[in-house]
Coordinates of C-alpha atoms and ligand atoms in Angstrom, one line a residue:
X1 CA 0.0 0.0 0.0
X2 CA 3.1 2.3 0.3
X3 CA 4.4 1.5 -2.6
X4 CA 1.3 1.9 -4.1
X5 CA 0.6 5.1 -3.1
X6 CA 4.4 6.6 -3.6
X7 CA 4.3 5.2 -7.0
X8 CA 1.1 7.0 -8.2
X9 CA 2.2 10.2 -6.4
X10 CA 0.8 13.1 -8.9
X11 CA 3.0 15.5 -8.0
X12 CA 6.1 13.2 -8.4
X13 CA 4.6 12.3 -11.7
X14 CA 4.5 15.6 -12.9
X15 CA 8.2 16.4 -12.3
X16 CA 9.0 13.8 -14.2
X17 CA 7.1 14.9 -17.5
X18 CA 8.9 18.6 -16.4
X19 CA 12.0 17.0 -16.6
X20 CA 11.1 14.9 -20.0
X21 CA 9.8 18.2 -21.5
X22 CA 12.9 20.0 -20.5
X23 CA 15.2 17.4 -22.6
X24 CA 14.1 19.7 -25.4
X25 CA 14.2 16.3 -27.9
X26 CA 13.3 17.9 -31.2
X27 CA 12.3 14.9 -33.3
X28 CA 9.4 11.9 -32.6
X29 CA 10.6 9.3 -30.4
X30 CA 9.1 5.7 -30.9
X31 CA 9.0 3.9 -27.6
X32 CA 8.0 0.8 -27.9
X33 CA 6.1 -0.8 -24.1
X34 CA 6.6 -4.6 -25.2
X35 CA 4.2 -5.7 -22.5
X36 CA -0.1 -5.8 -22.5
X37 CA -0.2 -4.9 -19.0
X38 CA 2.5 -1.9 -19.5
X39 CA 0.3 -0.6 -22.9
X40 CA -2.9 -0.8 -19.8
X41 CA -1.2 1.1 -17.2
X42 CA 0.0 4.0 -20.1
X43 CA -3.7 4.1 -20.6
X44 CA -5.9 3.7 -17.6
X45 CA -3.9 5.9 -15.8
X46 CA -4.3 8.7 -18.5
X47 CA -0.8 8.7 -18.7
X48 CA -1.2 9.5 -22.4
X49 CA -2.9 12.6 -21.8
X50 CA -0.3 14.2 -20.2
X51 CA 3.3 12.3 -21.9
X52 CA 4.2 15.7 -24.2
X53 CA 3.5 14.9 -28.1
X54 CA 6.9 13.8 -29.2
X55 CA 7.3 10.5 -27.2
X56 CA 5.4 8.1 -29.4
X57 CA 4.3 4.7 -27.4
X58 CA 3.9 1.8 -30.2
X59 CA 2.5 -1.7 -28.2
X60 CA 4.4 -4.6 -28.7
X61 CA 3.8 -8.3 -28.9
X62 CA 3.3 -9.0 -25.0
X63 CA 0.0 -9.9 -25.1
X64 CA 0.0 -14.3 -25.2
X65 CA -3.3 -14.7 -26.3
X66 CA -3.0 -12.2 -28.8
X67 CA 0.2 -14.0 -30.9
X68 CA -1.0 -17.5 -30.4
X69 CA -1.8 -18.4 -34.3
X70 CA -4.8 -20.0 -35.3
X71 CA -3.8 -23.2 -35.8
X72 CA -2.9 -23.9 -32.1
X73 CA -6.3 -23.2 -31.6
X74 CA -7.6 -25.6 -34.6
X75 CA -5.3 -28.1 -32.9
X76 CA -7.3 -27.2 -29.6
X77 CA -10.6 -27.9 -31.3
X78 CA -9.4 -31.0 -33.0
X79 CA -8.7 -32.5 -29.6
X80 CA -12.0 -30.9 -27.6
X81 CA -13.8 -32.5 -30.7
X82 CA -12.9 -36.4 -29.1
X83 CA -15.6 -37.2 -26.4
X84 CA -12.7 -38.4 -23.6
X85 CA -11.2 -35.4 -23.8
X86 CA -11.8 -31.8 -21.4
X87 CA -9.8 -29.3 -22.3
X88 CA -8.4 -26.9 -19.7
X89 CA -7.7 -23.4 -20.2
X90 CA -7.4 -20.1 -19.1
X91 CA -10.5 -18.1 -20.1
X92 CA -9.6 -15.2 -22.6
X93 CA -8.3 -18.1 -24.9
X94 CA -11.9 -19.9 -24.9
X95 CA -12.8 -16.9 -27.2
X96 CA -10.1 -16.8 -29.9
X97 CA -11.4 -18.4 -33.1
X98 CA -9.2 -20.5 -35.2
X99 CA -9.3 -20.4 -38.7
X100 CA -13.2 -22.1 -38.3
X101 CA -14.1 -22.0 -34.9
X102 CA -13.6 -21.4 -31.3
X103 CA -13.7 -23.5 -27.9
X104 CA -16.6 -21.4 -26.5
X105 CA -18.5 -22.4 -30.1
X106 CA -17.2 -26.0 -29.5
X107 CA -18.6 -25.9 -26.1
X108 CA -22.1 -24.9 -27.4
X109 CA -21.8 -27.9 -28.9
X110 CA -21.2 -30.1 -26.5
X111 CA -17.1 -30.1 -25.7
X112 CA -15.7 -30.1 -22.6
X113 CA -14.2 -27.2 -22.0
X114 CA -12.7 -26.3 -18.5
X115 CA -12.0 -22.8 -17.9
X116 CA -9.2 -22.8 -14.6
X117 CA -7.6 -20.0 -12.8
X118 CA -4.3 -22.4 -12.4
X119 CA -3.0 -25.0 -14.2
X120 CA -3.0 -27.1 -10.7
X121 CA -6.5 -27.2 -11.3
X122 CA -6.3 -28.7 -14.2
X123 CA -4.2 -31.3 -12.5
X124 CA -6.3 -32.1 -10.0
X125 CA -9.6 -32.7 -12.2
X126 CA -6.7 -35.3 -14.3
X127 CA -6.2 -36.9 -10.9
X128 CA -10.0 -37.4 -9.4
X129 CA -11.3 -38.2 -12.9
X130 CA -8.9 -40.7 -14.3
X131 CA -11.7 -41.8 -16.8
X132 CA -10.7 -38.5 -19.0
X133 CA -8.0 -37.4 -20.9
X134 CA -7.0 -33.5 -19.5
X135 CA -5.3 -31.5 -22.2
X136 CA -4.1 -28.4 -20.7
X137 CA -3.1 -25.4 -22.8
X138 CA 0.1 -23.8 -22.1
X139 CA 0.1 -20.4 -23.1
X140 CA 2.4 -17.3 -22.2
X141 CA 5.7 -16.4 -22.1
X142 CA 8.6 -16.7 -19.5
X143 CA 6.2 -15.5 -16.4
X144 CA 3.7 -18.3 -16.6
X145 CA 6.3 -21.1 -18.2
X146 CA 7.8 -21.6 -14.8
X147 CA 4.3 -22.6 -13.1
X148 CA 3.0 -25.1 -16.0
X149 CA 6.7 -26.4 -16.1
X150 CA 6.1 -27.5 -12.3
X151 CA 2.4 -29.0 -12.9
X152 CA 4.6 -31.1 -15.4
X153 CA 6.9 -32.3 -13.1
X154 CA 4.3 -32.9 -10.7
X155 CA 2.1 -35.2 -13.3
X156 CA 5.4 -37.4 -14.2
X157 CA 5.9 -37.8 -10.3
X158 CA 2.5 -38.8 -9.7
X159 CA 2.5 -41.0 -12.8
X160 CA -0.5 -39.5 -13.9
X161 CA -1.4 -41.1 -17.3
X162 CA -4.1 -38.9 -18.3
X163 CA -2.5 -35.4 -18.1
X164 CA -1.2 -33.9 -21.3
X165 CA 0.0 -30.6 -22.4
X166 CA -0.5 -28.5 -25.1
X167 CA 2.5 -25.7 -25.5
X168 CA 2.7 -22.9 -27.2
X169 CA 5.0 -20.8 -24.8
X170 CA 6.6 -18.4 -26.0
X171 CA 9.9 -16.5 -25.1
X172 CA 10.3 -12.6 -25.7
X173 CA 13.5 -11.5 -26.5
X174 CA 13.6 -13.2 -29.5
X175 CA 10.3 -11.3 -30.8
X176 CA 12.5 -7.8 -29.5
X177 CA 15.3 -8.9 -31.8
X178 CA 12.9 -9.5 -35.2
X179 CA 11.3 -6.2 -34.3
X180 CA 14.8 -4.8 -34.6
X181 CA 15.3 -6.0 -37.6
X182 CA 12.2 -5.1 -39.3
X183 CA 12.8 -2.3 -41.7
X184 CA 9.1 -1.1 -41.1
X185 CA 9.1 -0.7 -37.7
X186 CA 11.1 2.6 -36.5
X187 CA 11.8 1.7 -32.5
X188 CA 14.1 3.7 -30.8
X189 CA 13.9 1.8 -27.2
X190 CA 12.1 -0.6 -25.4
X191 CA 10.3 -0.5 -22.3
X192 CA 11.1 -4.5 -21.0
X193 CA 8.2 -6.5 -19.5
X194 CA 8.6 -6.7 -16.1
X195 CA 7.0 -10.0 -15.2
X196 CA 9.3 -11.7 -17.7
X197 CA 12.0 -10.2 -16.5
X198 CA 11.9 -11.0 -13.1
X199 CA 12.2 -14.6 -14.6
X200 CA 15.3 -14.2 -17.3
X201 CA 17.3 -10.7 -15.8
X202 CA 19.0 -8.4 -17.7
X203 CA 21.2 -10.5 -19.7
X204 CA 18.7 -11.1 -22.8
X205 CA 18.0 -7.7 -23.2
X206 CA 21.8 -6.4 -23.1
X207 CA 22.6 -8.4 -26.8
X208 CA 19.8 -6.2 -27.8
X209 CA 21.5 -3.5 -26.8
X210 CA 24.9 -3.7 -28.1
X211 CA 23.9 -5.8 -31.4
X212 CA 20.7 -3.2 -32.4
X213 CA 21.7 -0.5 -30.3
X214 CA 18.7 0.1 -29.0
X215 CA 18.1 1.4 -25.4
X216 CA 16.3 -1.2 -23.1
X217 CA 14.7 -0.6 -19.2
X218 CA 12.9 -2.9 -17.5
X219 CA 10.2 -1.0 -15.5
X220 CA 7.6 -2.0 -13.2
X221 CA 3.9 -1.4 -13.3
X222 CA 2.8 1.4 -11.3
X223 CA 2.5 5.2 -13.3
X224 CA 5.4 6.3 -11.8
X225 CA 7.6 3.5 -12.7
X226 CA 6.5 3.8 -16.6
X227 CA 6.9 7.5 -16.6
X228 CA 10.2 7.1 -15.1
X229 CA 11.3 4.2 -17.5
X230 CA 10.4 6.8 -20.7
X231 CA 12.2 9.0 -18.5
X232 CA 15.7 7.2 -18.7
X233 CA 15.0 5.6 -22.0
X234 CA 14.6 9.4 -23.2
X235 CA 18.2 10.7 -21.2
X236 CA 19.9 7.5 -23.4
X237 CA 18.3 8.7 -27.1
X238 CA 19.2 11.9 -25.6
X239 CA 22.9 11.4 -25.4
X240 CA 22.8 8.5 -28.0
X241 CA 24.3 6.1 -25.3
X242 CA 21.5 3.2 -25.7
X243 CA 21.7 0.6 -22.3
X244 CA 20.3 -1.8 -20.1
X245 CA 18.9 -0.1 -17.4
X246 CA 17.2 -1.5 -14.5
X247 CA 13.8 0.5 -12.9
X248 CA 11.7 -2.8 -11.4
X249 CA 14.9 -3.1 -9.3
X250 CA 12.3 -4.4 -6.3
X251 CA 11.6 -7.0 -8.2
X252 CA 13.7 -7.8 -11.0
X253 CA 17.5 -9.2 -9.9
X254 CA 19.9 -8.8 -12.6
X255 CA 20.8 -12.6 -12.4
X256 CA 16.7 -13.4 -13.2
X257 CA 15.3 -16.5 -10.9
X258 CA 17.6 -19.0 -11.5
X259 CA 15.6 -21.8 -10.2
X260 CA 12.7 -20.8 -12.7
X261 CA 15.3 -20.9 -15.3
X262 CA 16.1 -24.3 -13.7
X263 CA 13.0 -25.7 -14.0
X264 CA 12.5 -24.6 -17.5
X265 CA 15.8 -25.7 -18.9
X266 CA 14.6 -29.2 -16.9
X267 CA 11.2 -29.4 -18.9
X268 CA 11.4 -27.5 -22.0
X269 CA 13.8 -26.9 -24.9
X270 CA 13.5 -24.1 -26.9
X271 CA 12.5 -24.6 -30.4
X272 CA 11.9 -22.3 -33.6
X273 CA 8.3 -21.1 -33.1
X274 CA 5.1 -19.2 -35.3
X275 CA 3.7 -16.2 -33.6
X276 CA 0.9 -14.3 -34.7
X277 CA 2.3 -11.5 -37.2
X278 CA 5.5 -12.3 -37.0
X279 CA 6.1 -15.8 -38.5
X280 CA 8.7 -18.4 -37.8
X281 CA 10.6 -16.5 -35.1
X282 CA 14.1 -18.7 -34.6
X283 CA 14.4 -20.1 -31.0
X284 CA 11.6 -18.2 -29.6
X285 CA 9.1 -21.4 -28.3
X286 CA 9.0 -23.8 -25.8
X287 CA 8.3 -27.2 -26.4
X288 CA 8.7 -30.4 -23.8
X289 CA 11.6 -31.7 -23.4
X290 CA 12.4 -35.1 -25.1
X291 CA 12.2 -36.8 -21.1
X292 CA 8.2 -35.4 -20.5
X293 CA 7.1 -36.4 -24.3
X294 CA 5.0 -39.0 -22.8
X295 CA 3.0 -35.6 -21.7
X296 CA 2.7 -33.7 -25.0
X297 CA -0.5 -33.2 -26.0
X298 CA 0.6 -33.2 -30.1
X299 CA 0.8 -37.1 -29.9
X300 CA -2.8 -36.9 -29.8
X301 CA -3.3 -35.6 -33.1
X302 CA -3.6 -37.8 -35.7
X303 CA -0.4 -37.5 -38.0
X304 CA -2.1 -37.4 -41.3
X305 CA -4.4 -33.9 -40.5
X306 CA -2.7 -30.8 -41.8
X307 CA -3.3 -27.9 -40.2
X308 CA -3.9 -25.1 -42.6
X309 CA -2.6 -20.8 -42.5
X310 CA -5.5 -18.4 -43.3
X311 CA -5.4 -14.6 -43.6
X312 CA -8.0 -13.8 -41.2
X313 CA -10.7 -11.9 -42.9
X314 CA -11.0 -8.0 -41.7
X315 CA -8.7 -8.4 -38.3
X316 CA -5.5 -6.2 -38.7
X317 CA -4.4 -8.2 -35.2
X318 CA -1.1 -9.6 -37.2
X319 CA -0.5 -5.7 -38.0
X320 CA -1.5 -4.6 -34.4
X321 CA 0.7 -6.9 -32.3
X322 CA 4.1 -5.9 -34.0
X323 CA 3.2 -2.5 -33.4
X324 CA 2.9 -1.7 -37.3
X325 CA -0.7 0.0 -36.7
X326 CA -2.2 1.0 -34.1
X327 CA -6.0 -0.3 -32.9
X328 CA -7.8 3.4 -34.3
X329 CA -6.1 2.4 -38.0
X330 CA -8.4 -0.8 -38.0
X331 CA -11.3 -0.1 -40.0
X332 CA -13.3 -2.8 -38.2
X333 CA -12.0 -1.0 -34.7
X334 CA -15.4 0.0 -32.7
X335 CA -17.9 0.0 -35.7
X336 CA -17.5 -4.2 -36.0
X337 CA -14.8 -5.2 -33.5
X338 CA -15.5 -4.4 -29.8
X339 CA -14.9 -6.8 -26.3
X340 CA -19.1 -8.2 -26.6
X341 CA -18.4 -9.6 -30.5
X342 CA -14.1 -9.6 -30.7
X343 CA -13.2 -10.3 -34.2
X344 CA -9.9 -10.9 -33.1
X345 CA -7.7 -11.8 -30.0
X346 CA -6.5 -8.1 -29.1
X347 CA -9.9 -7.0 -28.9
X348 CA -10.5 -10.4 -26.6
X349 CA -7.4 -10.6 -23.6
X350 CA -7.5 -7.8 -21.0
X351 CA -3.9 -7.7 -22.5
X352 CA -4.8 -6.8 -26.2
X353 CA -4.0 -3.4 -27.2
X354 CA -7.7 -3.3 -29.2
X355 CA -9.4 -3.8 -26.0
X356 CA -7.2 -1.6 -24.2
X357 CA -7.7 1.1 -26.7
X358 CA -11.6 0.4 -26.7
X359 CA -12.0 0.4 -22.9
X360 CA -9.5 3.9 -21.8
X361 CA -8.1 5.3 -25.1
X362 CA -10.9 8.0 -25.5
Ligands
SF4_401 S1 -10.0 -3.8 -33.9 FE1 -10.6 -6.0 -33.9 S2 -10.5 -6.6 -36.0 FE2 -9.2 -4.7 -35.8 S3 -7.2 -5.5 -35.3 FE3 -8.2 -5.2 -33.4 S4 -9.1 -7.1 -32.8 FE4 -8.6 -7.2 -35.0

């Protein structure tokens, strides 16, 4: 509660934005917050409003429900589709349509679908009803990885034969790097996630850095952390001295969590992976680990069904979560597309810049 109310001080808020005005930058600065729940804070805190014109804030990819691709979905539907099967999820996924459907149409239909609030749940339905299969899907980056890693290890300890896992984690720096490399995309810094952070330290982010030159800070949550990681990202394009600065620094250790890291390198390996928008992005998904393959959810697919790429129809969501438009330049944004009837995932996840933009950009 201290924190809390130190770090949405007004007044100390406002000296900073003196202090970014007086930096006297003379051109448009593209900052890129990489993070959903950094691009909600900007916003619901009318931090916008009051950030002087020249600092441009473009959303990123940090949004997991919003880069998932379709086809994980399909594969999702595929498996809800045999009788044995419940599928266990978080909720904002249940919504996403694949290239034909979605699980909340499935479930209409009869599917089992099991929203949960962890994936321990999920674990414990496998265990007192041994008569189903539980598939659970594992989706998110390096925050949540850790926790489904360890409801991994716990079903191969308990020998539970009717757990299985459906991945499609997915690990951020590597997104950062094909965003620096993007000709289309003009980002001057990066405000780091956090969350993920907290998990993998500095270290990632510091290649970016020296390789794109491109100034990195990993800020916390409150207003005041965000203001004052623009802040510092703004003194380093300032003096054209891009670096890895740390702002979360009472949460985020330099070194990361190396048990997390632990557990991940234990049940995981990191494999080339699609996100939405982006493509093939190299080493930028986790899949299980040859020693928990027993628990992967893909051996349930029949090998001869070929999941097929689609253009969605209308939803600029590819464009959106690489930060190439924003929400407004949607044509479908408001008039089609809001949070009651989505046409895509951004407008869907409390994370999604759409339904950020819908629910505090005005
Ligand atoms: S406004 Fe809707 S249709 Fe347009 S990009 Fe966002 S989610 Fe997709």
């Amino acid at each position: 509660m201290v924190y809390e109310n130190l770090l949405r001080d007004k007044r100390a808020i406002r000296e900073l934005i003196r202090r970014i005005e007086s930096l006297k930058i003379t051109r448009d600065v593209n900052i890129m917050e990489v993070c959903g729940t950094h691009t909600y804070t900007f916003f619901r805190f009318g931090l916008r409003k009051i950030m002087p014109s020249f600092v441009n804030l473009i959303s990123g990819p940090g949004c997991p429900v919003c880069i998932t691709e379709d086809i994980f979905i399909d594969k999702a539907i595929l498996l809800a589709q045999e009788k044995k099967n419940v599928i266990a999820t978080f909720g904002d996924l249940v919504r996403v349509k694949g290239t034909r459907s979605s699980l909340e149409q499935e479930r209409a239909k009869g599917a089992h679908i099991l929203v949960v609030y962890s994936p321990y749940e999920a674990l414990d339905y496998a265990r007192t009803h041994p008569e189903k299969r539980v598939i659970f899907l594992g989706v998110g980056f390096e925050t949540t990885a850790p926790v489904i890693a360890s409801v991994v290890k716990k079903a191969k300890e308990k020998k539970l034969k009717n757990f299985f896992l459906l991945t499609s984690h997915r690990l951020i720096p590597p997104a950062m790097q094909t965003l620096c490399e993007d000709k289309d995309i003009k980002i001057d810094g990066f405000i780091c996630p956090g969350h993920v952070s907290a998990i993998i330290g500095q270290r990632p982010y510091e290649s970016i850095v020296k390789r794109y030159r491109k100034g990195c800070v990993i800020c916390g949550f409150e207003p005041f952390d965000m203001v004052l990681g623009i802040y510092l990202l703004l003194l380093q394009i300032k003096n054209n001295r891009p670096k890895m600065e740390n702002e979360y620094k009472r949460v985020v250790n330099p070194r990361g969590n190396p048990l997390a890291e632990k557990l991940l390198r234990e049940v995981f390996k990191v494999v080339d992976a699609p996100w939405r928008g982006f493509g093939i992005v190299r080493k930028s998904g986790l899949a299980l680990h040859e020693r928990y393959q027993d628990l992967d959810a893909h051996q349930l697919i029949r090998r001869n069904i070929h999941f097929e790429r689609r253009k969605s129809e209308g939803c600029l969501c590819a464009e959106v979560v690489k930060g190439k438009i924003g929400p407004s330049q949607c044509p479908q944004f408001r008039k089609i597309c809001t949070p009651q009837d989505p046409l895509g995932p951004c407008m869907i996840s409390f994370e999604g810049t759409c339904r950020i933009y819908y629910e505090y950009g005005e």
